[in-house]
Coordinates of N, CA and C in Angstrom, one line a residue:
M1 N 103.8 248.1 147.6 CA 103.2 247.3 148.3 C 102.5 246.2 148.4
P2 N 102.2 245.5 148.4 CA 101.8 244.1 149.0 C 100.5 243.8 148.4
P3 N 100.5 242.9 147.3 CA 98.7 243.1 147.2 C 97.8 242.4 148.0
T4 N 96.6 242.5 147.9 CA 95.3 242.8 148.9 C 94.4 241.5 148.6
S5 N 94.7 240.1 149.4 CA 93.6 239.5 148.9 C 92.1 240.1 149.6
L6 N 91.5 239.1 148.1 CA 89.8 239.8 149.3 C 89.0 238.3 148.5
D7 N 87.9 238.7 149.6 CA 86.8 237.8 149.8 C 85.4 237.7 149.3
I8 N 85.2 236.5 148.6 CA 84.1 236.6 148.3 C 82.9 236.4 149.5
Q9 N 82.1 236.8 149.3 CA 81.1 237.7 150.3 C 79.7 236.4 149.6
S10 N 79.7 234.7 150.0 CA 78.7 233.7 149.0 C 77.8 234.3 149.5
V11 N 77.2 235.1 150.6 CA 75.5 235.4 151.0 C 75.0 236.9 150.4
G12 N 75.9 237.4 149.7 CA 76.4 238.4 149.5 C 75.2 238.7 148.1
G13 N 75.1 237.5 146.9 CA 74.3 237.8 145.8 C 73.6 236.5 145.9
F14 N 72.5 236.1 145.0 CA 72.2 235.1 144.3 C 72.4 235.1 142.7
A15 N 72.3 233.5 142.5 CA 71.5 233.7 140.9 C 70.5 232.5 141.0
I16 N 70.2 232.7 140.1 CA 68.9 231.1 139.3 C 69.4 230.7 138.2
G17 N 69.8 229.6 138.2 CA 70.0 229.0 137.0 C 68.7 228.0 136.1
V18 N 68.5 227.6 135.0 CA 67.1 227.3 134.7 C 67.9 226.9 133.2
Q19 N 67.1 225.0 133.2 CA 67.8 224.4 132.6 C 66.2 223.6 131.9
I20 N 65.8 223.9 130.3 CA 65.2 223.3 129.7 C 65.5 222.3 128.8
N21 N 64.6 221.5 129.1 CA 65.4 220.2 128.2 C 63.5 219.3 128.0
P22 N 63.8 218.5 126.8 CA 62.4 218.1 125.8 C 62.2 217.0 127.0
L23 N 62.4 216.3 128.8 CA 62.1 216.0 129.4 C 61.7 216.8 130.9
A24 N 62.5 217.9 131.1 CA 62.4 218.6 132.6 C 62.2 220.0 132.9
I25 N 62.5 220.5 133.2 CA 62.7 221.7 133.2 C 63.3 222.1 134.5
Q26 N 64.1 222.7 135.1 CA 65.2 222.3 136.1 C 65.2 224.2 136.9
A27 N 65.8 224.2 137.5 CA 65.6 225.9 138.3 C 66.2 225.8 139.7
A28 N 67.5 226.1 139.9 CA 67.9 226.1 141.1 C 69.0 227.8 142.3
L29 N 68.7 228.2 142.3 CA 70.0 229.1 143.5 C 70.1 228.8 143.7
I30 N 71.3 230.1 143.4 CA 72.8 229.9 143.6 C 73.2 230.5 144.1
N31 N 74.3 230.5 145.1 CA 75.1 231.6 145.7 C 75.9 232.0 144.6
L32 N 76.9 232.9 145.7 CA 78.1 233.5 144.4 C 79.3 232.4 145.0
S33 N 78.8 232.1 145.9 CA 80.6 230.7 146.2 C 80.2 229.0 145.2
G34 N 78.7 229.4 144.5 CA 77.3 228.1 143.5 C 77.4 227.1 143.5
T35 N 77.0 227.5 145.3 CA 76.7 226.5 146.7 C 75.4 226.7 145.7
V36 N 74.5 225.6 145.9 CA 72.9 225.4 144.9 C 72.8 225.2 146.6
I37 N 71.5 226.2 146.7 CA 70.4 227.2 148.0 C 69.3 225.8 148.6
A38 N 68.9 225.9 146.7 CA 67.2 225.1 146.6 C 67.3 224.8 145.0
Q39 N 66.2 224.3 144.7 CA 66.5 223.9 143.4 C 64.8 222.9 143.0
M40 N 64.2 223.3 142.3 CA 62.9 222.5 141.6 C 62.8 221.5 140.1
E41 N 62.1 220.9 140.2 CA 62.1 220.2 138.9 C 60.9 220.0 138.3
Q42 N 60.4 219.9 137.3 CA 58.7 220.2 136.6 C 58.8 219.0 135.5
A43 N 59.0 217.3 135.7 CA 58.8 217.1 134.5 C 58.0 217.5 133.3
V44 N 58.1 217.4 132.0 CA 57.2 217.7 131.3 C 57.6 216.7 129.8
E45 N 56.6 216.8 129.2 CA 56.8 215.8 127.8 C 55.9 216.1 126.4
R46 N 56.5 216.5 125.7 CA 56.4 217.1 124.3 C 55.7 219.0 124.9
V47 N 56.4 219.2 125.6 CA 56.5 220.9 126.1 C 57.3 221.8 125.1
T48 N 55.8 222.7 124.6 CA 56.2 223.7 124.0 C 56.8 224.8 124.6
P49 N 57.0 226.0 123.4 CA 58.1 226.6 124.1 C 57.3 228.1 125.1
D50 N 56.3 228.2 124.9 CA 55.3 229.3 125.1 C 54.9 228.3 126.8
A51 N 54.5 227.1 126.9 CA 54.2 226.0 128.5 C 55.5 226.6 128.8
A52 N 57.0 225.9 128.2 CA 58.0 226.0 128.6 C 58.2 227.5 129.3
F53 N 58.4 228.3 129.3 CA 58.3 229.6 129.8 C 56.9 230.0 130.8
D54 N 56.1 229.7 130.8 CA 54.7 229.6 131.8 C 55.7 228.7 133.5
I55 N 56.3 227.2 132.7 CA 56.6 226.6 133.6 C 58.5 227.7 134.4
V56 N 58.7 228.5 133.8 CA 59.7 228.6 134.4 C 59.9 229.9 134.6
A57 N 58.4 231.0 134.4 CA 58.0 231.9 135.5 C 57.8 231.4 136.3
S58 N 56.8 229.9 136.7 CA 56.3 229.8 137.9 C 57.6 229.5 139.5
L59 N 58.9 228.4 138.3 CA 59.4 227.8 138.9 C 60.3 228.7 140.3
V60 N 60.7 230.1 139.1 CA 62.0 230.7 139.4 C 61.0 232.3 140.4
A61 N 60.0 232.1 140.2 CA 58.4 232.7 141.3 C 58.4 232.2 142.8
A62 N 58.7 230.3 142.8 CA 58.2 229.8 143.8 C 60.2 229.7 144.5
L63 N 60.7 230.2 144.0 CA 62.1 229.9 144.6 C 62.5 231.4 145.3
K64 N 62.1 232.0 144.5 CA 62.9 233.9 144.7 C 61.0 233.9 146.3
A65 N 60.4 232.9 146.0 CA 59.3 233.1 147.1 C 59.5 232.5 148.6
D66 N 60.2 231.5 148.3 CA 61.1 230.4 149.5 C 62.1 231.4 149.6
Q67 N 62.8 232.0 149.2 CA 64.0 233.0 149.3 C 63.1 234.2 149.4
P68 N 62.9 234.9 150.2 CA 62.2 236.2 149.8 C 63.4 237.3 151.1
D69 N 64.5 237.1 150.9 CA 65.2 238.2 151.1 C 66.5 237.3 151.3
R70 N 66.4 236.8 149.8 CA 68.0 236.6 149.1 C 67.7 238.1 147.5
R71 N 68.8 238.4 147.9 CA 69.7 239.5 146.3 C 69.8 238.6 145.3
I72 N 68.8 239.0 144.5 CA 68.9 237.7 143.2 C 69.8 238.5 142.4
L73 N 70.5 238.4 141.9 CA 71.1 239.4 141.1 C 71.2 238.3 139.6
G74 N 70.3 237.9 138.9 CA 70.3 237.4 137.5 C 69.9 236.7 137.5
V75 N 69.2 236.1 136.0 CA 68.7 234.6 136.1 C 69.4 234.0 134.2
G76 N 70.0 233.0 134.5 CA 70.9 232.4 133.6 C 69.3 231.7 132.9
L77 N 69.8 231.2 131.7 CA 68.8 230.1 131.3 C 68.9 229.3 130.3
A78 N 69.2 228.2 130.4 CA 69.9 226.7 129.2 C 69.0 226.1 128.3
F79 N 68.9 226.8 126.7 CA 67.8 226.4 126.3 C 68.4 225.6 125.0
P80 N 67.4 224.2 124.6 CA 68.1 223.4 123.8 C 68.0 224.1 122.7
G81 N 69.2 224.4 121.9 CA 68.6 225.2 120.0 C 68.9 223.0 119.3
P82 N 69.4 223.5 118.5 CA 69.9 224.4 116.9 C 69.4 225.3 117.0
F83 N 70.3 226.7 116.9 CA 69.3 227.8 116.7 C 69.8 228.7 115.6
G84 N 68.9 229.2 114.8 CA 69.0 230.0 113.4 C 69.6 229.3 112.2
L85 N 69.6 228.1 112.3 CA 69.7 227.1 111.1 C 68.9 227.2 110.2
E86 N 69.2 226.6 108.7 CA 68.1 226.9 108.1 C 67.4 226.3 107.7
S87 N 68.5 224.7 107.6 CA 67.6 223.8 107.9 C 68.3 222.6 108.5
M88 N 67.0 222.4 109.2 CA 67.9 221.5 110.2 C 67.9 219.9 110.0
S89 N 69.2 219.1 110.2 CA 69.3 217.5 110.0 C 69.0 216.6 110.9
F90 N 68.8 217.4 111.9 CA 68.7 216.5 113.6 C 68.1 217.3 114.1
G91 N 66.1 216.0 114.6 CA 65.7 216.5 115.1 C 65.7 215.4 116.5
G92 N 66.5 215.1 116.7 CA 67.1 214.1 117.8 C 66.0 214.4 119.0
P93 N 66.1 213.9 120.4 CA 65.6 213.7 121.7 C 66.0 215.4 123.0
T94 N 67.0 215.8 121.9 CA 67.5 216.5 122.5 C 66.9 218.1 122.2
T95 N 65.8 218.2 121.0 CA 65.9 219.2 120.6 C 64.4 219.8 121.1
L96 N 64.3 220.9 121.4 CA 62.8 221.3 121.3 C 61.7 221.8 120.3
A97 N 60.3 221.2 120.3 CA 59.8 221.3 119.3 C 59.0 222.8 119.7
G98 N 59.7 223.1 118.2 CA 58.7 224.2 117.9 C 59.6 226.0 118.4
S99 N 60.5 225.2 118.5 CA 62.3 226.4 119.7 C 62.4 227.3 118.5
Q100 N 62.1 226.9 116.8 CA 62.9 227.5 115.9 C 62.6 229.2 115.7
G101 N 62.6 229.9 115.7 CA 62.1 231.7 115.4 C 62.0 231.8 116.9
V102 N 61.8 231.2 118.1 CA 60.9 231.7 119.0 C 62.2 233.0 119.9
D103 N 62.4 233.7 120.2 CA 63.0 234.9 120.6 C 62.3 235.3 122.3
I104 N 64.4 234.2 122.9 CA 64.0 233.7 124.1 C 64.1 235.5 124.4
R105 N 64.6 236.5 124.0 CA 64.9 237.7 125.0 C 63.4 238.5 125.5
T106 N 63.0 238.0 124.5 CA 61.6 239.0 124.6 C 60.7 238.1 125.9
R107 N 61.0 237.1 126.6 CA 59.8 236.3 127.7 C 61.0 236.8 128.3

C-alpha cells in the first residue's frame, strides 16, 4: 500500500507566542503553518516579573479578542534566564531583574 500524504490545515488551530525581555514584551498569534497572523508589542523598562505577567495577560487577551473565531491551542513563553543558579556572575542586559525564584508555571 502506497504512503498517504497528509496536509496540515493551517487554519485548524493557532498558538500564541510570547517573548519577555528587559526592553519589550512581544506576543504573536501564529497559525499551524508558522505564519504570523497578528502581533503586538509593549515597550517596558526595568519591568518586574509581576508587572511583566500582567502585560502578558493583557497582550494575550487582546490577541484573542481580535481573533475571536480562532481556535487557540496553547501559549508558549520565552522568559529570560538563567534559572536555578546558586550564584550568578552575570547580570547583564539580557536578564530580567527579580526573576530568580519566580514560579512561571503558576502564572
